[in-house]
Amino acid sequence: MRADFMKTAAVQDLLDRAAGTGRDGGDGRLKAITRDLIEAVTTTIVKQDINESEFWQGVHFLQQGAGEFGLLVAGLGLEHFLDLYMDAKDAEAGLGGGTPRTIEGPLYVEGAPLVEGDVNLSDDPDDADTLYMTGTVTGPGGEPVRNAILHVWHANSKGWYSHFDPTGEQTPFNNRRRIRLGDDGRYSFHSKMPSGYSVPPGGATDRLMKALGRHGSRPAHVHFFVEAPGYRTLTTQINFGDDPFAADDFAFGTREGLLPLPDRQGDCAHIAFDFRLQHARLPNDETLSARARTSA
Ligand code: MBD
Ligand code: FE
């Protein structure tokens, strides 16, 4: 099964899209070399059965020599490849179901305020509509998950994340919270509507994307970790289904089942979204991967 995984349409299609194969524009030779390079890396992931924590340890090392490495890993489809690979291993082990996982991205920050109840995530003024999100966290049988923590982070209306904002204008942890849920597994928050993210203009990722005939933009989205005792930690995000980049995310983080349409009414938008977790089977299932993360 493992040898065949590289040959699946999902993987081959990802390699083509990541290298800009078949797209107009860009440098043909660079595309061909990029495709072979990412195929070599992903083949190695499968051959060595590299796990999430090992992968991020390697990225962390390389990042010490290249500041945008985490962004390149997302843009080259390697981070999404890891999700496809973990999905395939789950399927092989007879695991599956629940809310799909998708990429974390490089912009999570540890230590966001831990809050309860119906919360506001936005500390800073922002000339944007208000996003309301509500829903439940349940287990495989639909039972409410008790004592979950929902980590939420998203960009502001300029597409910038707090702690990574080149304008320096955001309060630390603006649009970032950890929400402690109760016994009913319900959550509810509001915040200033995020806009899509684009890679820093003129940076290494931007230049590579252009050379591949690609772009460096993501649809507007909201990131989540969902953790709860007895359940497998979920890394996921919702992307706005009505965003122009919803079907063309440079980071390959959009997935079926994770593209809700905001219900837009005047200057408000509502998204109802339920998370379904799997039971933890191994002790590590309840924790995040050992990826190095920014802590403020
Ligand atoms: C993001 O906001 C993001 O989610 C990813 C995956 C990459 C870059 C910026
Ligand atoms: Fe993001």
PDB file of C-alpha atoms and ligand atoms in Angstrom:
ATOM      1  CA  MET A   1       0.000   0.000   0.000  1.00  0.00           C
ATOM      2  CA  ARG A   2       2.770   2.440   0.936  1.00  0.00           C
ATOM      3  CA  ALA A   3       4.545   2.145  -2.423  1.00  0.00           C
ATOM      4  CA  ASP A   4       1.249   2.655  -4.219  1.00  0.00           C
ATOM      5  CA  PHE A   5       0.387   5.728  -2.183  1.00  0.00           C
ATOM      6  CA  MET A   6       2.750   7.911  -4.230  1.00  0.00           C
ATOM      7  CA  LYS A   7       0.985   6.794  -7.392  1.00  0.00           C
ATOM      8  CA  THR A   8      -2.496   7.795  -6.251  1.00  0.00           C
ATOM      9  CA  ALA A   9      -4.264  10.483  -8.244  1.00  0.00           C
ATOM     10  CA  ALA A  10      -4.507  12.689  -5.143  1.00  0.00           C
ATOM     11  CA  VAL A  11      -0.729  12.686  -4.654  1.00  0.00           C
ATOM     12  CA  GLN A  12       0.226  13.037  -8.320  1.00  0.00           C
ATOM     13  CA  ASP A  13      -2.297  15.837  -8.721  1.00  0.00           C
ATOM     14  CA  LEU A  14      -0.873  17.626  -5.683  1.00  0.00           C
ATOM     15  CA  LEU A  15       2.673  17.387  -7.090  1.00  0.00           C
ATOM     16  CA  ASP A  16       1.495  18.818 -10.423  1.00  0.00           C
ATOM     17  CA  ARG A  17      -0.381  21.677  -8.818  1.00  0.00           C
ATOM     18  CA  ALA A  18       2.449  22.475  -6.409  1.00  0.00           C
ATOM     19  CA  ALA A  19       5.032  22.641  -9.211  1.00  0.00           C
ATOM     20  CA  GLY A  20       2.772  24.706 -11.465  1.00  0.00           C
ATOM     21  CA  THR A  21       2.810  21.908 -14.058  1.00  0.00           C
ATOM     22  CA  GLY A  22       0.479  22.663 -16.950  1.00  0.00           C
ATOM     23  CA  ARG A  23      -0.093  26.251 -15.862  1.00  0.00           C
ATOM     24  CA  ASP A  24       0.697  29.094 -18.205  1.00  0.00           C
ATOM     25  CA  GLY A  25       3.598  31.283 -17.208  1.00  0.00           C
ATOM     26  CA  GLY A  26       6.659  30.610 -15.128  1.00  0.00           C
ATOM     27  CA  ASP A  27       9.864  28.806 -15.992  1.00  0.00           C
ATOM     28  CA  GLY A  28       9.361  25.341 -17.509  1.00  0.00           C
ATOM     29  CA  ARG A  29      12.672  23.907 -16.355  1.00  0.00           C
ATOM     30  CA  LEU A  30      12.208  25.222 -12.807  1.00  0.00           C
ATOM     31  CA  LYS A  31       8.753  23.596 -12.730  1.00  0.00           C
ATOM     32  CA  ALA A  32      10.177  20.239 -13.855  1.00  0.00           C
ATOM     33  CA  ILE A  33      12.975  20.371 -11.265  1.00  0.00           C
ATOM     34  CA  THR A  34      10.593  21.507  -8.501  1.00  0.00           C
ATOM     35  CA  ARG A  35       8.247  18.638  -9.297  1.00  0.00           C
ATOM     36  CA  ASP A  36      11.085  16.098  -9.069  1.00  0.00           C
ATOM     37  CA  LEU A  37      12.348  17.665  -5.828  1.00  0.00           C
ATOM     38  CA  ILE A  38       9.011  17.530  -4.049  1.00  0.00           C
ATOM     39  CA  GLU A  39       8.415  14.044  -5.392  1.00  0.00           C
ATOM     40  CA  ALA A  40      11.788  13.023  -3.928  1.00  0.00           C
ATOM     41  CA  VAL A  41      10.927  14.580  -0.566  1.00  0.00           C
ATOM     42  CA  THR A  42       7.470  13.037  -0.415  1.00  0.00           C
ATOM     43  CA  THR A  43       8.809   9.642  -1.539  1.00  0.00           C
ATOM     44  CA  THR A  44      11.293   9.854   1.326  1.00  0.00           C
ATOM     45  CA  ILE A  45       8.492  10.683   3.789  1.00  0.00           C
ATOM     46  CA  VAL A  46       6.742   7.465   2.763  1.00  0.00           C
ATOM     47  CA  LYS A  47       9.884   5.309   2.469  1.00  0.00           C
ATOM     48  CA  GLN A  48      11.098   6.339   5.929  1.00  0.00           C
ATOM     49  CA  ASP A  49       7.558   6.559   7.335  1.00  0.00           C
ATOM     50  CA  ILE A  50       8.406  10.017   8.689  1.00  0.00           C
ATOM     51  CA  ASN A  51       5.911  11.135  11.305  1.00  0.00           C
ATOM     52  CA  GLU A  52       4.523  14.603  11.873  1.00  0.00           C
ATOM     53  CA  SER A  53       6.915  15.454  14.699  1.00  0.00           C
ATOM     54  CA  GLU A  54       9.987  14.260  12.796  1.00  0.00           C
ATOM     55  CA  PHE A  55       8.901  16.259   9.755  1.00  0.00           C
ATOM     56  CA  TRP A  56       8.556  19.479  11.747  1.00  0.00           C
ATOM     57  CA  GLN A  57      11.885  18.889  13.501  1.00  0.00           C
ATOM     58  CA  GLY A  58      13.512  18.876  10.058  1.00  0.00           C
ATOM     59  CA  VAL A  59      11.641  21.966   8.944  1.00  0.00           C
ATOM     60  CA  HIS A  60      12.659  23.755  12.142  1.00  0.00           C
ATOM     61  CA  PHE A  61      16.308  22.982  11.468  1.00  0.00           C
ATOM     62  CA  LEU A  62      16.159  24.266   7.885  1.00  0.00           C
ATOM     63  CA  GLN A  63      14.213  27.334   8.966  1.00  0.00           C
ATOM     64  CA  GLN A  64      17.175  28.469  11.015  1.00  0.00           C
ATOM     65  CA  GLY A  65      18.824  29.164   7.677  1.00  0.00           C
ATOM     66  CA  ALA A  66      15.792  30.410   5.784  1.00  0.00           C
ATOM     67  CA  GLY A  67      13.128  32.535   7.447  1.00  0.00           C
ATOM     68  CA  GLU A  68      10.293  31.676   5.051  1.00  0.00           C
ATOM     69  CA  PHE A  69      10.869  27.948   5.158  1.00  0.00           C
ATOM     70  CA  GLY A  70       7.565  27.213   6.889  1.00  0.00           C
ATOM     71  CA  LEU A  71       5.765  29.171   4.186  1.00  0.00           C
ATOM     72  CA  LEU A  72       7.622  27.351   1.417  1.00  0.00           C
ATOM     73  CA  VAL A  73       6.692  24.000   2.967  1.00  0.00           C
ATOM     74  CA  ALA A  74       3.027  25.024   2.788  1.00  0.00           C
ATOM     75  CA  GLY A  75       3.250  26.515  -0.710  1.00  0.00           C
ATOM     76  CA  LEU A  76       5.068  23.520  -2.142  1.00  0.00           C
ATOM     77  CA  GLY A  77       2.277  21.254  -0.931  1.00  0.00           C
ATOM     78  CA  LEU A  78       4.496  19.319   1.489  1.00  0.00           C
ATOM     79  CA  GLU A  79       2.369  20.218   4.502  1.00  0.00           C
ATOM     80  CA  HIS A  80      -0.789  19.082   2.699  1.00  0.00           C
ATOM     81  CA  PHE A  81       1.019  15.941   1.525  1.00  0.00           C
ATOM     82  CA  LEU A  82       1.576  15.041   5.180  1.00  0.00           C
ATOM     83  CA  ASP A  83      -2.197  15.259   5.725  1.00  0.00           C
ATOM     84  CA  LEU A  84      -2.886  12.986   2.751  1.00  0.00           C
ATOM     85  CA  TYR A  85      -0.300  10.550   4.091  1.00  0.00           C
ATOM     86  CA  MET A  86      -1.735  10.539   7.623  1.00  0.00           C
ATOM     87  CA  ASP A  87      -5.233  10.077   6.145  1.00  0.00           C
ATOM     88  CA  ALA A  88      -4.013   7.074   4.129  1.00  0.00           C
ATOM     89  CA  LYS A  89      -2.411   5.525   7.209  1.00  0.00           C
ATOM     90  CA  ASP A  90      -5.616   6.093   9.187  1.00  0.00           C
ATOM     91  CA  ALA A  91      -7.616   4.407   6.442  1.00  0.00           C
ATOM     92  CA  GLU A  92      -5.211   1.479   6.430  1.00  0.00           C
ATOM     93  CA  ALA A  93      -5.610   1.152  10.205  1.00  0.00           C
ATOM     94  CA  GLY A  94      -9.389   1.231   9.877  1.00  0.00           C
ATOM     95  CA  LEU A  95      -9.541   4.701  11.425  1.00  0.00           C
ATOM     96  CA  GLY A  96     -11.382   7.507   9.838  1.00  0.00           C
ATOM     97  CA  GLY A  97     -14.407   9.663  10.029  1.00  0.00           C
ATOM     98  CA  GLY A  98     -14.811  12.860  11.920  1.00  0.00           C
ATOM     99  CA  THR A  99     -13.901  16.342  10.793  1.00  0.00           C
ATOM    100  CA  PRO A 100     -11.113  16.256   8.209  1.00  0.00           C
ATOM    101  CA  ARG A 101      -7.706  17.405   9.320  1.00  0.00           C
ATOM    102  CA  THR A 102      -5.952  20.131   7.405  1.00  0.00           C
ATOM    103  CA  ILE A 103      -2.723  22.075   7.661  1.00  0.00           C
ATOM    104  CA  GLU A 104      -1.738  24.157  10.685  1.00  0.00           C
ATOM    105  CA  GLY A 105       0.356  26.643   8.699  1.00  0.00           C
ATOM    106  CA  PRO A 106       3.276  28.568  10.168  1.00  0.00           C
ATOM    107  CA  LEU A 107       1.389  31.270  12.092  1.00  0.00           C
ATOM    108  CA  TYR A 108       0.110  29.700  15.326  1.00  0.00           C
ATOM    109  CA  VAL A 109       1.305  31.332  18.553  1.00  0.00           C
ATOM    110  CA  GLU A 110       1.352  29.504  21.878  1.00  0.00           C
ATOM    111  CA  GLY A 111      -0.111  30.997  25.015  1.00  0.00           C
ATOM    112  CA  ALA A 112      -3.222  32.781  23.717  1.00  0.00           C
ATOM    113  CA  PRO A 113      -5.645  33.882  26.462  1.00  0.00           C
ATOM    114  CA  LEU A 114      -7.681  30.980  27.869  1.00  0.00           C
ATOM    115  CA  VAL A 115     -11.311  32.120  28.013  1.00  0.00           C
ATOM    116  CA  GLU A 116     -14.810  30.712  28.543  1.00  0.00           C
ATOM    117  CA  GLY A 117     -18.303  31.410  27.312  1.00  0.00           C
ATOM    118  CA  ASP A 118     -19.459  33.424  24.333  1.00  0.00           C
ATOM    119  CA  VAL A 119     -16.248  35.268  23.539  1.00  0.00           C
ATOM    120  CA  ASN A 120     -14.894  38.073  21.388  1.00  0.00           C
ATOM    121  CA  LEU A 121     -11.533  37.279  19.761  1.00  0.00           C
ATOM    122  CA  SER A 122     -10.776  40.738  18.405  1.00  0.00           C
ATOM    123  CA  ASP A 123      -9.007  43.232  20.664  1.00  0.00           C
ATOM    124  CA  ASP A 124      -8.211  45.777  17.976  1.00  0.00           C
ATOM    125  CA  PRO A 125     -10.537  47.999  15.974  1.00  0.00           C
ATOM    126  CA  ASP A 126     -10.841  46.850  12.385  1.00  0.00           C
ATOM    127  CA  ASP A 127     -13.022  48.229   9.611  1.00  0.00           C
ATOM    128  CA  ALA A 128     -14.655  44.886   8.844  1.00  0.00           C
ATOM    129  CA  ASP A 129     -17.889  42.986   9.267  1.00  0.00           C
ATOM    130  CA  THR A 130     -18.419  40.803  12.335  1.00  0.00           C
ATOM    131  CA  LEU A 131     -18.050  37.051  12.047  1.00  0.00           C
ATOM    132  CA  TYR A 132     -20.136  34.891  14.389  1.00  0.00           C
ATOM    133  CA  MET A 133     -19.237  31.214  14.674  1.00  0.00           C
ATOM    134  CA  THR A 134     -21.195  28.639  16.627  1.00  0.00           C
ATOM    135  CA  GLY A 135     -21.369  24.880  16.841  1.00  0.00           C
ATOM    136  CA  THR A 136     -20.535  21.770  18.787  1.00  0.00           C
ATOM    137  CA  VAL A 137     -17.635  19.455  19.468  1.00  0.00           C
ATOM    138  CA  THR A 138     -18.808  15.858  19.505  1.00  0.00           C
ATOM    139  CA  GLY A 139     -17.255  12.412  19.488  1.00  0.00           C
ATOM    140  CA  PRO A 140     -17.634   9.686  16.862  1.00  0.00           C
ATOM    141  CA  GLY A 141     -21.133   8.790  18.058  1.00  0.00           C
ATOM    142  CA  GLY A 142     -22.319  12.389  18.196  1.00  0.00           C
ATOM    143  CA  GLU A 143     -21.927  12.587  21.975  1.00  0.00           C
ATOM    144  CA  PRO A 144     -20.873  16.008  23.327  1.00  0.00           C
ATOM    145  CA  VAL A 145     -17.173  16.124  24.137  1.00  0.00           C
ATOM    146  CA  ARG A 146     -16.577  17.382  27.670  1.00  0.00           C
ATOM    147  CA  ASN A 147     -13.861  19.854  28.667  1.00  0.00           C
ATOM    148  CA  ALA A 148     -12.558  20.500  25.193  1.00  0.00           C
ATOM    149  CA  ILE A 149     -10.232  23.367  24.426  1.00  0.00           C
ATOM    150  CA  LEU A 150     -10.770  25.070  21.101  1.00  0.00           C
ATOM    151  CA  HIS A 151      -7.744  27.022  19.879  1.00  0.00           C
ATOM    152  CA  VAL A 152      -8.767  29.640  17.316  1.00  0.00           C
ATOM    153  CA  TRP A 153      -6.591  31.968  15.274  1.00  0.00           C
ATOM    154  CA  HIS A 154      -7.136  34.052  12.180  1.00  0.00           C
ATOM    155  CA  ALA A 155      -5.965  37.105  10.254  1.00  0.00           C
ATOM    156  CA  ASN A 156      -7.390  40.614  10.420  1.00  0.00           C
ATOM    157  CA  SER A 157      -9.167  42.312   7.525  1.00  0.00           C
ATOM    158  CA  LYS A 158      -5.801  43.095   5.906  1.00  0.00           C
ATOM    159  CA  GLY A 159      -4.842  39.418   5.923  1.00  0.00           C
ATOM    160  CA  TRP A 160      -2.208  39.959   8.655  1.00  0.00           C
ATOM    161  CA  TYR A 161      -1.848  37.809  11.778  1.00  0.00           C
ATOM    162  CA  SER A 162      -0.982  39.294  15.162  1.00  0.00           C
ATOM    163  CA  HIS A 163       2.696  38.632  16.083  1.00  0.00           C
ATOM    164  CA  PHE A 164       3.512  38.434  12.344  1.00  0.00           C
ATOM    165  CA  ASP A 165       2.123  41.801  11.259  1.00  0.00           C
ATOM    166  CA  PRO A 166       4.748  43.858   9.410  1.00  0.00           C
ATOM    167  CA  THR A 167       2.828  47.069  10.208  1.00  0.00           C
ATOM    168  CA  GLY A 168       3.325  46.342  13.911  1.00  0.00           C
ATOM    169  CA  GLU A 169      -0.196  47.575  14.562  1.00  0.00           C
ATOM    170  CA  GLN A 170      -1.852  44.601  16.258  1.00  0.00           C
ATOM    171  CA  THR A 171      -2.151  43.941  19.957  1.00  0.00           C
ATOM    172  CA  PRO A 172      -0.509  40.639  20.959  1.00  0.00           C
ATOM    173  CA  PHE A 173      -3.031  37.785  20.571  1.00  0.00           C
ATOM    174  CA  ASN A 174      -5.503  39.853  18.577  1.00  0.00           C
ATOM    175  CA  ASN A 175      -7.784  37.259  16.905  1.00  0.00           C
ATOM    176  CA  ARG A 176      -6.230  34.441  18.934  1.00  0.00           C
ATOM    177  CA  ARG A 177      -7.867  32.623  21.837  1.00  0.00           C
ATOM    178  CA  ARG A 178      -8.074  29.273  23.554  1.00  0.00           C
ATOM    179  CA  ILE A 179     -11.709  28.677  24.443  1.00  0.00           C
ATOM    180  CA  ARG A 180     -12.491  26.215  27.234  1.00  0.00           C
ATOM    181  CA  LEU A 181     -15.794  24.455  26.533  1.00  0.00           C
ATOM    182  CA  GLY A 182     -18.162  22.958  29.062  1.00  0.00           C
ATOM    183  CA  ASP A 183     -19.984  19.639  29.299  1.00  0.00           C
ATOM    184  CA  ASP A 184     -22.293  20.384  26.384  1.00  0.00           C
ATOM    185  CA  GLY A 185     -19.420  20.726  23.893  1.00  0.00           C
ATOM    186  CA  ARG A 186     -20.864  23.950  22.540  1.00  0.00           C
ATOM    187  CA  TYR A 187     -18.809  26.921  21.418  1.00  0.00           C
ATOM    188  CA  SER A 188     -19.687  30.406  20.315  1.00  0.00           C
ATOM    189  CA  PHE A 189     -17.436  33.334  19.422  1.00  0.00           C
ATOM    190  CA  HIS A 190     -17.341  36.457  17.322  1.00  0.00           C
ATOM    191  CA  SER A 191     -14.547  38.496  15.823  1.00  0.00           C
ATOM    192  CA  LYS A 192     -13.689  40.909  13.030  1.00  0.00           C
ATOM    193  CA  MET A 193     -14.022  39.169   9.677  1.00  0.00           C
ATOM    194  CA  PRO A 194     -10.640  37.964   8.361  1.00  0.00           C
ATOM    195  CA  SER A 195      -9.470  38.498   4.795  1.00  0.00           C
ATOM    196  CA  GLY A 196      -7.390  36.079   2.784  1.00  0.00           C
ATOM    197  CA  TYR A 197      -3.655  35.871   3.357  1.00  0.00           C
ATOM    198  CA  SER A 198      -0.953  36.583   0.783  1.00  0.00           C
ATOM    199  CA  VAL A 199       2.741  35.811   1.176  1.00  0.00           C
ATOM    200  CA  PRO A 200       5.047  38.789   1.826  1.00  0.00           C
ATOM    201  CA  PRO A 201       5.579  40.620  -1.501  1.00  0.00           C
ATOM    202  CA  GLY A 202       9.093  40.201  -2.854  1.00  0.00           C
ATOM    203  CA  GLY A 203       9.978  37.482  -0.331  1.00  0.00           C
ATOM    204  CA  ALA A 204      11.386  34.069  -1.208  1.00  0.00           C
ATOM    205  CA  THR A 205       7.966  32.390  -1.356  1.00  0.00           C
ATOM    206  CA  ASP A 206       6.472  35.117  -3.518  1.00  0.00           C
ATOM    207  CA  ARG A 207       9.410  34.908  -5.930  1.00  0.00           C
ATOM    208  CA  LEU A 208       9.215  31.113  -6.146  1.00  0.00           C
ATOM    209  CA  MET A 209       5.449  31.148  -6.720  1.00  0.00           C
ATOM    210  CA  LYS A 210       5.837  33.689  -9.534  1.00  0.00           C
ATOM    211  CA  ALA A 211       8.649  31.683 -11.113  1.00  0.00           C
ATOM    212  CA  LEU A 212       6.340  28.658 -11.057  1.00  0.00           C
ATOM    213  CA  GLY A 213       3.522  30.634 -12.681  1.00  0.00           C
ATOM    214  CA  ARG A 214       1.626  30.469  -9.402  1.00  0.00           C
ATOM    215  CA  HIS A 215       0.326  32.951  -6.816  1.00  0.00           C
ATOM    216  CA  GLY A 216       0.784  33.119  -3.046  1.00  0.00           C
ATOM    217  CA  SER A 217      -2.764  33.734  -1.834  1.00  0.00           C
ATOM    218  CA  ARG A 218      -5.123  31.879   0.447  1.00  0.00           C
ATOM    219  CA  PRO A 219      -8.882  32.340   0.866  1.00  0.00           C
ATOM    220  CA  ALA A 220     -10.107  33.915   4.107  1.00  0.00           C
ATOM    221  CA  HIS A 221      -9.993  31.221   6.793  1.00  0.00           C
ATOM    222  CA  VAL A 222     -10.081  30.417  10.499  1.00  0.00           C
ATOM    223  CA  HIS A 223      -7.656  27.938  12.089  1.00  0.00           C
ATOM    224  CA  PHE A 224      -8.435  25.492  14.885  1.00  0.00           C
ATOM    225  CA  PHE A 225      -6.864  22.959  17.159  1.00  0.00           C
ATOM    226  CA  VAL A 226      -9.456  20.980  19.086  1.00  0.00           C
ATOM    227  CA  GLU A 227      -8.184  19.046  22.090  1.00  0.00           C
ATOM    228  CA  ALA A 228     -10.084  17.123  24.756  1.00  0.00           C
ATOM    229  CA  PRO A 229      -9.278  14.337  27.225  1.00  0.00           C
ATOM    230  CA  GLY A 230      -9.842  10.958  25.611  1.00  0.00           C
ATOM    231  CA  TYR A 231      -9.943  12.296  22.057  1.00  0.00           C
ATOM    232  CA  ARG A 232      -7.442  12.700  19.285  1.00  0.00           C
ATOM    233  CA  THR A 233      -6.321  16.302  18.839  1.00  0.00           C
ATOM    234  CA  LEU A 234      -7.634  17.737  15.596  1.00  0.00           C
ATOM    235  CA  THR A 235      -5.761  20.309  13.511  1.00  0.00           C
ATOM    236  CA  THR A 236      -8.093  21.915  11.024  1.00  0.00           C
ATOM    237  CA  GLN A 237      -9.448  25.131   9.552  1.00  0.00           C
ATOM    238  CA  ILE A 238     -12.504  26.444   7.761  1.00  0.00           C
ATOM    239  CA  ASN A 239     -12.073  28.454   4.581  1.00  0.00           C
ATOM    240  CA  PHE A 240     -14.879  30.720   3.379  1.00  0.00           C
ATOM    241  CA  GLY A 241     -16.640  28.910   0.552  1.00  0.00           C
ATOM    242  CA  ASP A 242     -17.490  32.172  -1.213  1.00  0.00           C
ATOM    243  CA  ASP A 243     -13.911  33.491  -1.331  1.00  0.00           C
ATOM    244  CA  PRO A 244     -12.409  33.915  -4.839  1.00  0.00           C
ATOM    245  CA  PHE A 245      -9.468  31.730  -3.752  1.00  0.00           C
ATOM    246  CA  ALA A 246     -11.654  28.971  -2.240  1.00  0.00           C
ATOM    247  CA  ALA A 247     -10.789  26.655  -5.136  1.00  0.00           C
ATOM    248  CA  ASP A 248      -7.251  27.944  -5.630  1.00  0.00           C
ATOM    249  CA  ASP A 249      -5.451  28.030  -2.274  1.00  0.00           C
ATOM    250  CA  PHE A 250      -1.672  28.356  -2.658  1.00  0.00           C
ATOM    251  CA  ALA A 251      -1.197  26.268   0.498  1.00  0.00           C
ATOM    252  CA  PHE A 252      -3.619  23.440  -0.466  1.00  0.00           C
ATOM    253  CA  GLY A 253      -5.365  23.777   2.908  1.00  0.00           C
ATOM    254  CA  THR A 254      -8.940  23.865   1.598  1.00  0.00           C
ATOM    255  CA  ARG A 255     -10.752  20.536   1.797  1.00  0.00           C
ATOM    256  CA  GLU A 256     -14.202  19.174   1.150  1.00  0.00           C
ATOM    257  CA  GLY A 257     -16.274  19.545   4.288  1.00  0.00           C
ATOM    258  CA  LEU A 258     -14.218  22.551   5.419  1.00  0.00           C
ATOM    259  CA  LEU A 259     -15.605  25.205   3.066  1.00  0.00           C
ATOM    260  CA  PRO A 260     -18.728  26.601   4.746  1.00  0.00           C
ATOM    261  CA  LEU A 261     -20.544  29.527   3.162  1.00  0.00           C
ATOM    262  CA  PRO A 262     -20.807  32.458   5.567  1.00  0.00           C
ATOM    263  CA  ASP A 263     -24.425  33.526   5.958  1.00  0.00           C
ATOM    264  CA  ARG A 264     -23.910  37.235   5.269  1.00  0.00           C
ATOM    265  CA  GLN A 265     -26.541  39.671   6.553  1.00  0.00           C
ATOM    266  CA  GLY A 266     -25.647  43.353   6.423  1.00  0.00           C
ATOM    267  CA  ASP A 267     -22.450  43.863   8.380  1.00  0.00           C
ATOM    268  CA  CYS A 268     -22.635  40.441  10.053  1.00  0.00           C
ATOM    269  CA  ALA A 269     -21.838  36.957   8.853  1.00  0.00           C
ATOM    270  CA  HIS A 270     -22.626  33.688  10.600  1.00  0.00           C
ATOM    271  CA  ILE A 271     -20.992  30.310  10.180  1.00  0.00           C
ATOM    272  CA  ALA A 272     -22.379  27.226  11.918  1.00  0.00           C
ATOM    273  CA  PHE A 273     -19.719  24.534  12.049  1.00  0.00           C
ATOM    274  CA  ASP A 274     -19.602  21.325  14.096  1.00  0.00           C
ATOM    275  CA  PHE A 275     -16.397  19.465  14.937  1.00  0.00           C
ATOM    276  CA  ARG A 276     -16.410  15.697  15.238  1.00  0.00           C
ATOM    277  CA  LEU A 277     -13.401  14.146  16.986  1.00  0.00           C
ATOM    278  CA  GLN A 278     -12.042  10.622  16.952  1.00  0.00           C
ATOM    279  CA  HIS A 279     -11.264   8.722  20.132  1.00  0.00           C
ATOM    280  CA  ALA A 280      -7.630   8.752  21.216  1.00  0.00           C
ATOM    281  CA  ARG A 281      -5.982   5.370  20.779  1.00  0.00           C
ATOM    282  CA  LEU A 282      -2.369   6.187  21.622  1.00  0.00           C
ATOM    283  CA  PRO A 283      -1.111   8.558  24.353  1.00  0.00           C
ATOM    284  CA  ASN A 284       0.328  10.904  21.706  1.00  0.00           C
ATOM    285  CA  ASP A 285      -3.079  11.273  20.080  1.00  0.00           C
ATOM    286  CA  GLU A 286      -4.160  13.693  22.795  1.00  0.00           C
ATOM    287  CA  THR A 287      -1.293  16.110  22.238  1.00  0.00           C
ATOM    288  CA  LEU A 288      -0.210  18.366  19.408  1.00  0.00           C
ATOM    289  CA  SER A 289       2.643  17.250  17.192  1.00  0.00           C
ATOM    290  CA  ALA A 290       6.062  18.313  18.436  1.00  0.00           C
ATOM    291  CA  ARG A 291       6.305  21.075  15.823  1.00  0.00           C
ATOM    292  CA  ALA A 292       8.269  24.087  17.060  1.00  0.00           C
ATOM    293  CA  ARG A 293       5.809  26.930  17.522  1.00  0.00           C
ATOM    294  CA  THR A 294       6.157  30.616  18.222  1.00  0.00           C
ATOM    295  CA  SER A 295       5.488  31.467  21.836  1.00  0.00           C
ATOM    296  CA  ALA A 296       5.006  35.021  22.889  1.00  0.00           C
TER     297      ALA A 296
HETATM  298  C1  MBD B   1      -1.429  31.173   6.470  1.00  0.00           C
HETATM  299  O1  MBD B   1      -2.325  31.940   7.095  1.00  0.00           O
HETATM  300  C2  MBD B   1      -1.676  29.877   6.428  1.00  0.00           C
HETATM  301  O2  MBD B   1      -2.789  29.449   7.023  1.00  0.00           O
HETATM  302  C3  MBD B   1      -0.802  29.026   5.777  1.00  0.00           C
HETATM  303  C4  MBD B   1      -1.083  27.595   5.692  1.00  0.00           C
HETATM  304  C5  MBD B   1       0.331  29.499   5.186  1.00  0.00           C
HETATM  305  C6  MBD B   1       0.580  30.822   5.241  1.00  0.00           C
HETATM  306  C7  MBD B   1      -0.293  31.662   5.868  1.00  0.00           C
HETATM  307 FE    FE B   2      -3.724  30.989   8.112  1.00  0.00          FE
END
